[in-house]
mmCIF file of C-alpha atoms and ligand atoms in Angstrom:
data_model
loop_
_atom_site.group_PDB
_atom_site.id
_atom_site.type_symbol
_atom_site.label_atom_id
_atom_site.label_comp_id
_atom_site.label_asym_id
_atom_site.label_seq_id
_atom_site.Cartn_x
_atom_site.Cartn_y
_atom_site.Cartn_z
ATOM 1 C CA UNK I 900 17.963 2.137 5.643
ATOM 2 C CA UNK I 901 15.397 3.532 7.390
ATOM 3 C CA UNK I 902 15.573 3.400 11.327
ATOM 4 C CA UNK I 903 12.124 4.566 12.708
ATOM 5 C CA UNK I 904 10.994 5.618 15.800
ATOM 6 C CA UNK I 905 12.356 2.849 18.188
ATOM 7 C CA UNK I 906 15.885 2.561 19.880
ATOM 8 C CA UNK I 907 18.312 3.333 16.958
ATOM 9 C CA UNK I 908 21.350 5.638 18.405
ATOM 10 C CA UNK I 909 23.218 7.058 16.118
ATOM 11 C CA UNK I 910 26.358 7.880 18.920
ATOM 12 C CA UNK I 911 26.083 4.108 18.881
ATOM 13 C CA UNK I 912 27.825 4.022 15.468
ATOM 14 C CA UNK I 913 31.623 2.937 17.279
ATOM 15 C CA UNK I 914 29.831 -0.290 18.726
ATOM 16 C CA UNK I 915 28.349 -1.225 15.191
ATOM 17 C CA UNK I 916 31.742 -0.687 13.494
ATOM 18 C CA UNK I 917 33.790 -2.721 15.759
ATOM 19 C CA UNK I 918 31.610 -6.043 15.708
ATOM 20 C CA UNK I 919 31.562 -5.579 11.586
ATOM 21 C CA UNK I 920 34.880 -5.804 11.686
ATOM 22 C CA UNK I 921 34.208 -8.195 13.924
ATOM 23 C CA UNK I 922 32.787 -10.047 11.174
ATOM 24 C CA UNK I 923 34.487 -9.039 8.707
ATOM 25 C CA UNK I 924 37.628 -11.051 10.468
ATOM 26 C CA UNK I 925 35.047 -14.466 11.385
ATOM 27 C CA UNK I 926 33.699 -14.113 7.506
ATOM 28 C CA UNK I 927 37.062 -14.961 6.955
ATOM 29 C CA UNK I 928 37.507 -17.999 8.242
ATOM 30 C CA UNK I 929 34.790 -19.488 7.002
ATOM 31 C CA UNK I 930 31.032 -19.136 6.564
ATOM 32 C CA UNK I 931 29.360 -16.184 9.028
ATOM 33 C CA UNK I 932 25.926 -16.944 10.704
ATOM 34 C CA UNK I 933 24.148 -13.888 12.517
ATOM 35 C CA UNK I 934 22.048 -13.957 15.054
ATOM 36 C CA UNK I 935 20.507 -10.443 15.897
ATOM 37 C CA UNK I 936 18.745 -11.053 19.508
ATOM 38 C CA UNK I 937 17.380 -7.197 19.588
ATOM 39 C CA UNK I 938 17.906 -6.298 16.528
ATOM 40 C CA UNK I 939 15.542 -3.333 16.432
ATOM 41 C CA UNK I 940 15.746 -1.146 12.971
ATOM 42 C CA UNK I 941 18.064 -3.862 11.739
ATOM 43 C CA UNK I 942 21.195 -1.664 11.381
ATOM 44 C CA UNK I 943 23.767 -4.500 12.746
ATOM 45 C CA UNK I 944 22.226 -7.107 10.409
ATOM 46 C CA UNK I 945 21.981 -5.179 6.950
ATOM 47 C CA UNK I 946 25.618 -4.139 7.820
ATOM 48 C CA UNK I 947 26.683 -7.574 8.977
ATOM 49 C CA UNK I 948 25.493 -8.285 5.494
ATOM 50 C CA UNK I 949 26.712 -5.995 3.529
ATOM 51 C CA UNK I 950 30.053 -5.065 4.566
ATOM 52 C CA UNK I 951 31.486 -7.894 6.383
ATOM 53 C CA UNK I 952 28.973 -10.718 4.235
ATOM 54 C CA UNK I 953 27.068 -12.978 6.358
ATOM 55 C CA UNK I 954 25.679 -15.477 4.563
ATOM 56 C CA UNK I 955 22.681 -15.643 6.907
ATOM 57 C CA UNK I 956 21.235 -12.657 9.541
ATOM 58 C CA UNK I 957 18.585 -13.019 11.672
ATOM 59 C CA UNK I 958 16.936 -9.990 12.584
ATOM 60 C CA UNK I 959 14.840 -10.375 16.012
ATOM 61 C CA UNK I 960 13.322 -7.974 18.382
ATOM 62 C CA UNK I 961 10.683 -8.308 20.921
ATOM 63 C CA UNK I 962 8.672 -5.287 20.196
ATOM 64 C CA UNK I 963 5.945 -6.396 17.030
ATOM 65 C CA UNK I 964 5.359 -2.614 15.667
ATOM 66 C CA UNK I 965 9.554 -3.170 14.782
ATOM 67 C CA UNK I 966 8.665 -5.790 11.825
ATOM 68 C CA UNK I 967 7.565 -3.974 9.145
ATOM 69 C CA UNK I 968 10.730 -1.601 9.392
ATOM 70 C CA UNK I 969 13.153 -4.762 9.906
ATOM 71 C CA UNK I 970 11.454 -6.398 6.991
ATOM 72 C CA UNK I 971 12.154 -3.172 4.577
ATOM 73 C CA UNK I 972 15.649 -3.031 6.307
ATOM 74 C CA UNK I 973 16.377 -6.832 5.565
ATOM 75 C CA UNK I 974 15.029 -6.490 1.763
ATOM 76 C CA UNK I 975 18.365 -4.053 0.821
ATOM 77 C CA UNK I 976 20.462 -7.490 1.588
ATOM 78 C CA UNK I 977 20.996 -9.011 -1.873
ATOM 79 C CA UNK I 978 19.874 -12.660 -2.623
ATOM 80 C CA UNK I 979 22.646 -14.364 -1.752
ATOM 81 C CA UNK I 980 21.975 -13.380 1.608
ATOM 82 C CA UNK I 981 19.593 -15.758 3.769
ATOM 83 C CA UNK I 982 17.657 -13.276 5.846
ATOM 84 C CA UNK I 983 14.807 -13.719 8.658
ATOM 85 C CA UNK I 984 13.248 -11.427 10.971
ATOM 86 C CA UNK I 985 10.848 -12.005 13.402
ATOM 87 C CA UNK I 986 9.459 -10.880 16.348
ATOM 88 C CA UNK I 987 9.813 -12.955 19.879
ATOM 89 C CA UNK I 988 11.771 -11.971 23.384
ATOM 90 C CA UNK I 989 15.266 -13.273 22.713
ATOM 91 C CA UNK I 990 14.579 -16.053 25.900
ATOM 92 C CA UNK I 991 11.437 -17.507 23.490
ATOM 93 C CA UNK I 992 13.730 -17.170 20.325
ATOM 94 C CA UNK I 993 16.929 -18.667 22.177
ATOM 95 C CA UNK I 994 14.816 -22.044 24.001
ATOM 96 C CA UNK I 995 14.072 -22.685 20.477
ATOM 97 C CA UNK I 996 17.036 -22.605 18.761
ATOM 98 C CA UNK I 997 18.962 -24.746 21.225
ATOM 99 C CA UNK I 998 16.031 -27.535 20.990
ATOM 100 C CA UNK I 999 16.618 -27.240 16.831
ATOM 101 C CA UNK I 1000 20.800 -27.184 17.829
ATOM 102 C CA UNK I 1001 20.717 -24.214 15.561
ATOM 103 C CA UNK I 1002 24.079 -22.580 16.244
ATOM 104 C CA UNK I 1003 26.060 -18.990 14.961
ATOM 105 C CA UNK I 1004 29.261 -17.460 14.308
ATOM 106 C CA UNK I 1005 28.058 -14.160 16.328
ATOM 107 C CA UNK I 1006 25.344 -13.767 18.469
ATOM 108 C CA UNK I 1007 24.478 -9.856 18.717
ATOM 109 C CA UNK I 1008 23.131 -9.376 22.117
ATOM 110 C CA UNK I 1009 22.611 -5.557 22.668
ATOM 111 C CA UNK I 1010 19.964 -5.411 25.219
ATOM 112 C CA UNK I 1011 18.250 -2.884 27.700
ATOM 113 C CA UNK I 1012 19.018 -3.703 31.028
ATOM 114 C CA UNK I 1013 21.399 -6.614 32.055
ATOM 115 C CA UNK I 1014 21.287 -9.696 30.092
ATOM 116 C CA UNK I 1015 22.822 -12.372 32.622
ATOM 117 C CA UNK I 1016 19.687 -13.956 32.526
ATOM 118 C CA UNK I 1017 19.979 -14.795 28.680
ATOM 119 C CA UNK I 1018 24.113 -15.368 28.470
ATOM 120 C CA UNK I 1019 23.460 -19.182 28.549
ATOM 121 C CA UNK I 1020 21.138 -19.522 26.013
ATOM 122 C CA UNK I 1021 23.090 -17.144 23.807
ATOM 123 C CA UNK I 1022 26.228 -18.554 24.591
ATOM 124 C CA UNK I 1023 24.539 -22.060 23.663
ATOM 125 C CA UNK I 1024 23.322 -20.459 19.834
ATOM 126 C CA UNK I 1025 27.390 -19.349 19.247
ATOM 127 C CA UNK I 1026 29.327 -22.074 17.090
ATOM 128 C CA UNK I 1027 32.464 -23.634 18.330
ATOM 129 C CA UNK I 1028 35.125 -20.849 17.888
ATOM 130 C CA UNK I 1029 32.025 -17.869 17.473
ATOM 131 C CA UNK I 1030 31.751 -14.965 19.471
ATOM 132 C CA UNK I 1031 29.326 -13.683 21.505
ATOM 133 C CA UNK I 1032 28.991 -9.461 20.863
ATOM 134 C CA UNK I 1033 26.936 -9.409 24.452
ATOM 135 C CA UNK I 1034 25.743 -5.148 25.239
ATOM 136 C CA UNK I 1035 24.598 -3.914 28.889
ATOM 137 C CA UNK I 1036 23.240 -0.639 30.288
ATOM 138 C CA UNK I 1037 22.840 -1.840 33.960
ATOM 139 C CA UNK I 1038 25.949 0.852 34.823
ATOM 140 C CA UNK I 1039 24.543 1.345 38.531
ATOM 141 C CA UNK I 1040 24.976 -2.132 39.940
ATOM 142 C CA UNK I 1041 27.819 -3.594 37.826
ATOM 143 C CA UNK I 1042 29.788 -0.164 38.734
ATOM 144 C CA UNK I 1043 29.387 -0.128 42.892
ATOM 145 C CA UNK I 1044 26.625 1.961 43.359
ATOM 146 C CA UNK I 1045 23.789 -1.213 43.655
ATOM 147 C CA UNK I 1046 25.253 -3.668 46.009
ATOM 148 C CA UNK I 1047 22.067 -5.273 45.806
ATOM 149 C CA UNK I 1048 21.522 -5.435 42.654
ATOM 150 C CA UNK I 1049 25.431 -6.845 41.815
ATOM 151 C CA UNK I 1050 24.909 -9.969 44.568
ATOM 152 C CA UNK I 1051 21.419 -10.509 42.765
ATOM 153 C CA UNK I 1052 22.811 -10.095 38.737
ATOM 154 C CA UNK I 1053 26.254 -10.958 39.175
ATOM 155 C CA UNK I 1054 26.591 -13.148 42.440
ATOM 156 C CA UNK I 1055 29.689 -10.580 43.481
ATOM 157 C CA UNK I 1056 30.251 -7.878 44.780
ATOM 158 C CA UNK I 1057 30.960 -4.786 43.754
ATOM 159 C CA UNK I 1058 32.073 -1.567 45.160
ATOM 160 C CA UNK I 1059 32.688 2.299 44.525
ATOM 161 C CA UNK I 1060 36.195 2.001 42.626
ATOM 162 C CA UNK I 1061 38.334 4.473 40.673
ATOM 163 C CA UNK I 1062 37.965 2.591 37.122
ATOM 164 C CA UNK I 1063 34.557 1.711 37.172
ATOM 165 C CA UNK I 1064 33.887 1.231 33.999
ATOM 166 C CA UNK I 1065 36.636 -1.245 33.935
ATOM 167 C CA UNK I 1066 35.120 -3.088 37.259
ATOM 168 C CA UNK I 1067 31.433 -3.383 35.291
ATOM 169 C CA UNK I 1068 32.852 -4.708 31.946
ATOM 170 C CA UNK I 1069 35.197 -7.522 34.605
ATOM 171 C CA UNK I 1070 31.997 -8.348 36.010
ATOM 172 C CA UNK I 1071 30.155 -8.600 33.125
ATOM 173 C CA UNK I 1072 33.268 -10.762 31.345
ATOM 174 C CA UNK I 1073 32.921 -13.018 34.794
ATOM 175 C CA UNK I 1074 29.535 -13.512 34.232
ATOM 176 C CA UNK I 1075 29.381 -14.362 30.891
ATOM 177 C CA UNK I 1076 33.341 -16.941 31.816
ATOM 178 C CA UNK I 1077 31.196 -18.355 34.170
ATOM 179 C CA UNK I 1078 28.321 -19.187 32.199
ATOM 180 C CA UNK I 1079 30.260 -20.865 29.550
ATOM 181 C CA UNK I 1080 32.497 -23.038 31.887
ATOM 182 C CA UNK I 1081 29.070 -24.215 33.432
ATOM 183 C CA UNK I 1082 28.278 -25.190 29.321
ATOM 184 C CA UNK I 1083 31.746 -26.671 29.936
ATOM 185 C CA UNK I 1084 33.579 -24.584 26.608
ATOM 186 C CA UNK I 1085 36.442 -22.043 27.487
ATOM 187 C CA UNK I 1086 36.376 -18.023 26.495
ATOM 188 C CA UNK I 1087 38.725 -15.731 25.195
ATOM 189 C CA UNK I 1088 37.363 -11.730 25.319
ATOM 190 C CA UNK I 1089 37.850 -10.523 22.123
ATOM 191 C CA UNK I 1090 37.185 -6.975 23.298
ATOM 192 C CA UNK I 1091 35.656 -4.336 25.973
ATOM 193 C CA UNK I 1092 35.135 -1.105 25.890
ATOM 194 C CA UNK I 1093 32.459 1.349 27.326
ATOM 195 C CA UNK I 1094 30.845 5.085 27.036
ATOM 196 C CA UNK I 1095 29.880 5.098 30.643
ATOM 197 C CA UNK I 1096 26.475 4.043 29.865
ATOM 198 C CA UNK I 1097 27.002 0.643 27.718
ATOM 199 C CA UNK I 1098 29.076 -1.860 28.693
ATOM 200 C CA UNK I 1099 30.026 -4.029 25.592
ATOM 201 C CA UNK I 1100 32.254 -7.028 25.507
ATOM 202 C CA UNK I 1101 32.814 -9.620 22.425
ATOM 203 C CA UNK I 1102 33.757 -13.196 23.843
ATOM 204 C CA UNK I 1103 34.822 -16.303 21.679
ATOM 205 C CA UNK I 1104 33.740 -19.355 22.863
ATOM 206 C CA UNK I 1105 35.904 -22.281 22.780
ATOM 207 C CA UNK I 1106 35.537 -26.149 22.546
ATOM 208 C CA UNK I 1107 37.316 -26.115 26.180
ATOM 209 C CA UNK I 1108 38.920 -23.748 28.615
ATOM 210 C CA UNK I 1109 42.525 -22.756 27.937
ATOM 211 C CA UNK I 1110 44.960 -24.427 30.356
ATOM 212 C CA UNK I 1111 44.542 -22.593 33.675
ATOM 213 C CA UNK I 1112 41.893 -20.237 32.368
ATOM 214 C CA UNK I 1113 40.099 -21.088 35.864
ATOM 215 C CA UNK I 1114 43.047 -18.589 37.372
ATOM 216 C CA UNK I 1115 41.211 -14.908 35.135
ATOM 217 C CA UNK I 1116 38.362 -15.523 38.146
ATOM 218 C CA UNK I 1117 39.080 -13.266 41.187
ATOM 219 C CA UNK I 1118 38.698 -10.187 43.307
ATOM 220 C CA UNK I 1119 40.337 -6.783 43.631
ATOM 221 C CA UNK I 1120 40.310 -4.152 46.221
ATOM 222 C CA UNK I 1121 40.748 -0.670 46.766
ATOM 223 C CA UNK I 1122 41.905 1.085 49.728
ATOM 224 C CA UNK I 1123 39.706 4.529 49.603
ATOM 225 C CA UNK I 1124 42.379 5.600 52.554
ATOM 226 C CA UNK I 1125 45.470 5.376 50.412
ATOM 227 C CA UNK I 1126 44.698 4.392 46.916
ATOM 228 C CA UNK I 1127 46.326 1.629 47.077
ATOM 229 C CA UNK I 1128 44.665 -1.357 44.842
ATOM 230 C CA UNK I 1129 45.283 -5.434 44.727
ATOM 231 C CA UNK I 1130 44.233 -8.438 42.817
ATOM 232 C CA UNK I 1131 43.652 -12.233 44.322
ATOM 233 C CA UNK I 1132 42.587 -14.953 41.861
ATOM 234 C CA UNK I 1133 40.417 -17.193 43.680
ATOM 235 C CA UNK I 1134 42.781 -20.464 43.131
ATOM 236 C CA UNK I 1135 44.824 -18.710 45.558
ATOM 237 C CA UNK I 1136 42.766 -16.868 47.527
ATOM 238 C CA UNK I 1137 45.359 -15.440 50.299
ATOM 239 C CA UNK I 1138 45.763 -12.600 52.316
ATOM 240 C CA UNK I 1139 45.591 -9.224 51.405
ATOM 241 C CA UNK I 1140 49.271 -7.424 51.831
ATOM 242 C CA UNK I 1141 49.083 -4.446 54.206
ATOM 243 C CA UNK I 1142 49.144 -0.803 52.405
ATOM 244 C CA UNK I 1143 50.338 2.463 53.230
ATOM 245 C CA UNK I 1144 46.762 3.091 55.942
ATOM 246 C CA UNK I 1145 48.644 -0.408 57.907
ATOM 247 C CA UNK I 1146 44.614 -1.188 58.917
ATOM 248 C CA UNK I 1147 43.679 2.114 59.432
ATOM 249 C CA UNK I 1148 41.108 1.702 55.856
ATOM 250 C CA UNK I 1149 38.934 -1.396 55.539
ATOM 251 C CA UNK I 1150 40.017 -2.750 51.808
ATOM 252 C CA UNK I 1151 36.482 -2.100 49.154
ATOM 253 C CA UNK I 1152 36.550 -5.557 47.794
ATOM 254 C CA UNK I 1153 34.855 -6.242 44.555
ATOM 255 C CA UNK I 1154 34.447 -9.626 42.599
ATOM 256 C CA UNK I 1155 34.517 -12.439 41.974
ATOM 257 C CA UNK I 1156 35.414 -11.047 38.399
ATOM 258 C CA UNK I 1157 37.670 -11.176 35.435
ATOM 259 C CA UNK I 1158 41.436 -10.381 36.501
ATOM 260 C CA UNK I 1159 42.781 -11.412 32.685
ATOM 261 C CA UNK I 1160 43.016 -10.142 29.623
ATOM 262 C CA UNK I 1161 40.305 -7.614 28.752
ATOM 263 C CA UNK I 1162 41.489 -7.114 24.939
ATOM 264 C CA UNK I 1163 43.062 -9.648 22.531
ATOM 265 C CA UNK I 1164 45.072 -7.584 20.556
ATOM 266 C CA UNK I 1165 45.402 -9.914 17.513
ATOM 267 C CA UNK I 1166 41.859 -9.816 17.072
ATOM 268 C CA UNK I 1167 41.504 -5.987 17.206
ATOM 269 C CA UNK I 1168 45.067 -6.270 14.723
ATOM 270 C CA UNK I 1169 42.952 -8.287 12.160
ATOM 271 C CA UNK I 1170 39.875 -6.091 13.127
ATOM 272 C CA UNK I 1171 42.005 -3.068 11.666
ATOM 273 C CA UNK I 1172 43.723 -5.013 8.798
ATOM 274 C CA UNK I 1173 39.778 -4.952 7.689
ATOM 275 C CA UNK I 1174 39.099 -1.414 8.628
ATOM 276 C CA UNK I 1175 41.821 -0.860 6.054
ATOM 277 C CA UNK I 1176 40.801 -2.713 2.817
ATOM 278 C CA UNK I 1177 36.874 -0.865 2.967
ATOM 279 C CA UNK I 1178 37.436 2.900 5.424
ATOM 280 C CA UNK I 1179 34.151 3.636 5.153
ATOM 281 C CA UNK I 1180 32.954 1.226 7.654
ATOM 282 C CA UNK I 1181 34.878 3.208 10.634
ATOM 283 C CA UNK I 1182 33.244 6.291 11.860
ATOM 284 C CA UNK I 1183 36.492 8.223 12.958
ATOM 285 C CA UNK I 1184 35.310 7.167 16.404
ATOM 286 C CA UNK I 1185 35.557 4.039 16.295
ATOM 287 C CA UNK I 1186 39.087 4.534 14.451
ATOM 288 C CA UNK I 1187 39.790 6.231 18.074
ATOM 289 C CA UNK I 1188 38.481 3.357 19.434
ATOM 290 C CA UNK I 1189 39.875 0.392 18.214
ATOM 291 C CA UNK I 1190 43.446 2.094 18.261
ATOM 292 C CA UNK I 1191 42.992 3.135 21.963
ATOM 293 C CA UNK I 1192 42.079 -0.804 22.640
ATOM 294 C CA UNK I 1193 44.407 -2.283 20.524
ATOM 295 C CA UNK I 1194 47.629 -0.018 22.167
ATOM 296 C CA UNK I 1195 45.975 -2.004 25.613
ATOM 297 C CA UNK I 1196 45.361 -5.449 26.171
ATOM 298 C CA UNK I 1197 44.362 -4.749 29.959
ATOM 299 C CA UNK I 1198 46.227 -7.461 31.365
ATOM 300 C CA UNK I 1199 46.352 -5.578 34.410
ATOM 301 C CA UNK I 1200 43.587 -4.818 36.397
ATOM 302 C CA UNK I 1201 45.085 -2.404 38.483
ATOM 303 C CA UNK I 1202 44.181 0.987 36.888
ATOM 304 C CA UNK I 1203 44.503 4.402 38.397
ATOM 305 C CA UNK I 1204 43.018 7.760 37.010
ATOM 306 C CA UNK I 1205 46.231 10.012 36.624
ATOM 307 C CA UNK I 1206 43.700 12.895 38.798
ATOM 308 C CA UNK I 1207 43.667 10.224 41.891
ATOM 309 C CA UNK I 1208 47.450 10.545 41.654
ATOM 310 C CA UNK I 1209 48.074 13.863 41.757
ATOM 311 C CA UNK I 1210 45.350 14.127 44.648
ATOM 312 C CA UNK I 1211 46.980 11.707 46.627
ATOM 313 C CA UNK I 1212 50.229 13.619 46.326
ATOM 314 C CA UNK I 1213 48.540 16.757 47.156
ATOM 315 C CA UNK I 1214 49.681 18.477 43.479
ATOM 316 C CA UNK I 1215 48.221 17.983 39.940
ATOM 317 C CA UNK I 1216 47.624 14.720 37.990
ATOM 318 C CA UNK I 1217 51.259 13.624 36.715
ATOM 319 C CA UNK I 1218 51.176 13.076 32.202
ATOM 320 C CA UNK I 1219 49.762 10.112 31.652
ATOM 321 C CA UNK I 1220 52.533 9.311 29.076
ATOM 322 C CA UNK I 1221 55.669 10.201 30.829
ATOM 323 C CA UNK I 1222 54.266 8.473 33.733
ATOM 324 C CA UNK I 1223 53.814 5.167 31.234
ATOM 325 C CA UNK I 1224 57.380 5.451 29.935
ATOM 326 C CA UNK I 1225 58.636 6.374 33.537
ATOM 327 C CA UNK I 1226 57.335 2.626 34.654
ATOM 328 C CA UNK I 1227 58.384 1.028 31.997
ATOM 329 C CA UNK I 1228 61.633 2.499 32.436
ATOM 330 C CA UNK I 1229 61.694 1.723 35.893
ATOM 331 C CA UNK I 1230 60.786 -1.998 34.866
ATOM 332 C CA UNK I 1231 57.486 -2.622 35.444
ATOM 333 C CA UNK I 1232 54.174 -3.010 32.739
ATOM 334 C CA UNK I 1233 52.789 0.113 32.230
ATOM 335 C CA UNK I 1234 50.035 1.231 29.884
ATOM 336 C CA UNK I 1235 47.642 3.757 29.235
ATOM 337 C CA UNK I 1236 43.924 2.539 29.926
ATOM 338 C CA UNK I 1237 42.248 1.340 26.915
ATOM 339 C CA UNK I 1238 38.331 1.451 28.462
ATOM 340 C CA UNK I 1239 39.084 5.056 30.932
ATOM 341 C CA UNK I 1240 40.411 8.123 28.962
ATOM 342 C CA UNK I 1241 43.611 9.666 31.693
ATOM 343 C CA UNK I 1242 44.239 6.587 34.057
ATOM 344 C CA UNK I 1243 47.571 4.234 34.058
ATOM 345 C CA UNK I 1244 47.471 0.938 34.080
ATOM 346 C CA UNK I 1245 50.540 -0.749 35.698
ATOM 347 C CA UNK I 1246 52.120 -3.838 37.593
ATOM 348 C CA UNK I 1247 54.243 -1.701 40.016
ATOM 349 C CA UNK I 1248 53.418 -1.316 43.658
ATOM 350 C CA UNK I 1249 51.628 1.924 44.522
ATOM 351 C CA UNK I 1250 54.616 3.637 46.746
ATOM 352 C CA UNK I 1251 56.771 3.117 42.872
ATOM 353 C CA UNK I 1252 54.051 4.311 40.864
ATOM 354 C CA UNK I 1253 53.663 7.800 43.755
ATOM 355 C CA UNK I 1254 57.298 8.493 43.732
ATOM 356 C CA UNK I 1255 57.570 8.683 39.885
ATOM 357 C CA UNK I 1256 54.075 10.196 39.761
ATOM 358 C CA UNK I 1257 55.431 13.008 42.458
ATOM 359 C CA UNK I 1258 58.886 13.562 40.642
ATOM 360 C CA UNK I 1259 57.084 14.001 36.954
ATOM 361 C CA UNK I 1260 54.810 16.877 38.882
HETATM 362 C C1 SAM F 1465 19.459 -1.149 22.148
HETATM 363 S S1 SAM F 1465 18.209 -1.745 20.905
HETATM 364 C C2 SAM F 1465 18.463 -2.943 19.808
HETATM 365 C C3 SAM F 1465 19.450 -1.299 18.810
HETATM 366 C C4 SAM F 1465 20.737 -1.577 18.185
HETATM 367 N N1 SAM F 1465 21.161 -3.329 18.177
HETATM 368 C C5 SAM F 1465 21.222 -1.128 16.917
HETATM 369 O O1 SAM F 1465 22.000 -1.311 17.318
HETATM 370 O O2 SAM F 1465 20.530 0.195 17.123
HETATM 371 C C6 SAM F 1465 17.493 -3.083 22.465
HETATM 372 C C7 SAM F 1465 16.011 -3.945 21.405
HETATM 373 O O3 SAM F 1465 15.646 -4.421 21.982
HETATM 374 C C8 SAM F 1465 14.011 -4.819 22.374
HETATM 375 N N2 SAM F 1465 14.311 -5.675 23.240
HETATM 376 C C9 SAM F 1465 14.211 -5.831 24.593
HETATM 377 N N3 SAM F 1465 13.541 -6.583 25.491
HETATM 378 C C10 SAM F 1465 13.741 -7.924 24.370
HETATM 379 C C11 SAM F 1465 13.368 -8.870 24.826
HETATM 380 N N4 SAM F 1465 13.087 -9.763 25.928
HETATM 381 N N5 SAM F 1465 13.861 -9.692 23.458
HETATM 382 C C12 SAM F 1465 14.209 -9.148 22.051
HETATM 383 N N6 SAM F 1465 14.221 -7.795 22.253
HETATM 384 C C13 SAM F 1465 14.417 -7.334 23.366
HETATM 385 C C14 SAM F 1465 13.647 -3.669 22.120
HETATM 386 O O4 SAM F 1465 12.601 -3.765 21.557
HETATM 387 C C15 SAM F 1465 14.770 -2.331 21.047
HETATM 388 O O5 SAM F 1465 14.582 -2.848 19.855
HETATM 389 ZN ZN1 ZN F 1466 45.756 2.251 52.547
#
């Protein structure tokens, strides 16, 4: 494997590990054909072929300087794997594939910047039941730091929020869902994560929408005064509840965004089982990431850093594990966030979270 002098980043390995494990679960269900739209040096295609058993890999990159490297790296694949290396923009290639009606079980879109404009054509290249694995490096607009760009790219409001990486992932998922729905298809998020720089999400394309799938698009409100958060589905949009500020602080509302589950725990369990069969696939960082995501389906969009809970109470942060236990014992759903460290996800009223947090101090 030659990495060349292009865009290869060793630290992105956990995202490649998860992609390979996902590809293995797809290969276990039938033939696996992979389209890597922004391949860089081609490491993903090589791994999808060697470690996931893809029968076909297509490595594409817009940069013509990548082509010799792509060809050299793909040469390491067995002759039973059909390979192709091309130099096109993803836009150009996807337009050609749409005309030819070619579909792939896995489309990898490891983009620079925000890939919103490519979502619909990329989804059209995914076979039914196949997966689109997207990355975006556009952190500013999706985390509320460039509100104009968020309107342009997501058609959504993005406001400063304590679970900012999760907000970005939910906006991205909302955009993917809307692109799929416009094609008459449904979506199921398989996993979503970030390290603060790149926002990655894998989504399965379904033939039709699941019953009530439209309910998963909604708004997330955060009160900068008392820290309370509220979620509403667009389908049942009504008044926002009063918070402890009694109208003293305006709510910062973000969305439309995806308010449903971020992770599919059964898919992550299959990926973990695949990792046990071939332990070399998963780096230590990848294994930690997989374990974290598996423990938090991300069903509730309300998430708080324990430091914020502590600040609100004028004390130190409550211990996360004990806070989760106490919330569950009180009858609420609670889990450590799989997306951001030291955050709690819960459906408990904010007053209850604060009360339990105070008792734990
Ligand atoms: C983040 S890098 C890919 C890294 C690679 N997936 C890996 O895991 O090492 C993004 C790549 O996209 C290519 N690229 C940028 N814009 C593109 C476009 N519109 N169409 C196709 N490739 C593009 C760049 O040349 C670059 O190699
Ligand atoms: Zn408030």
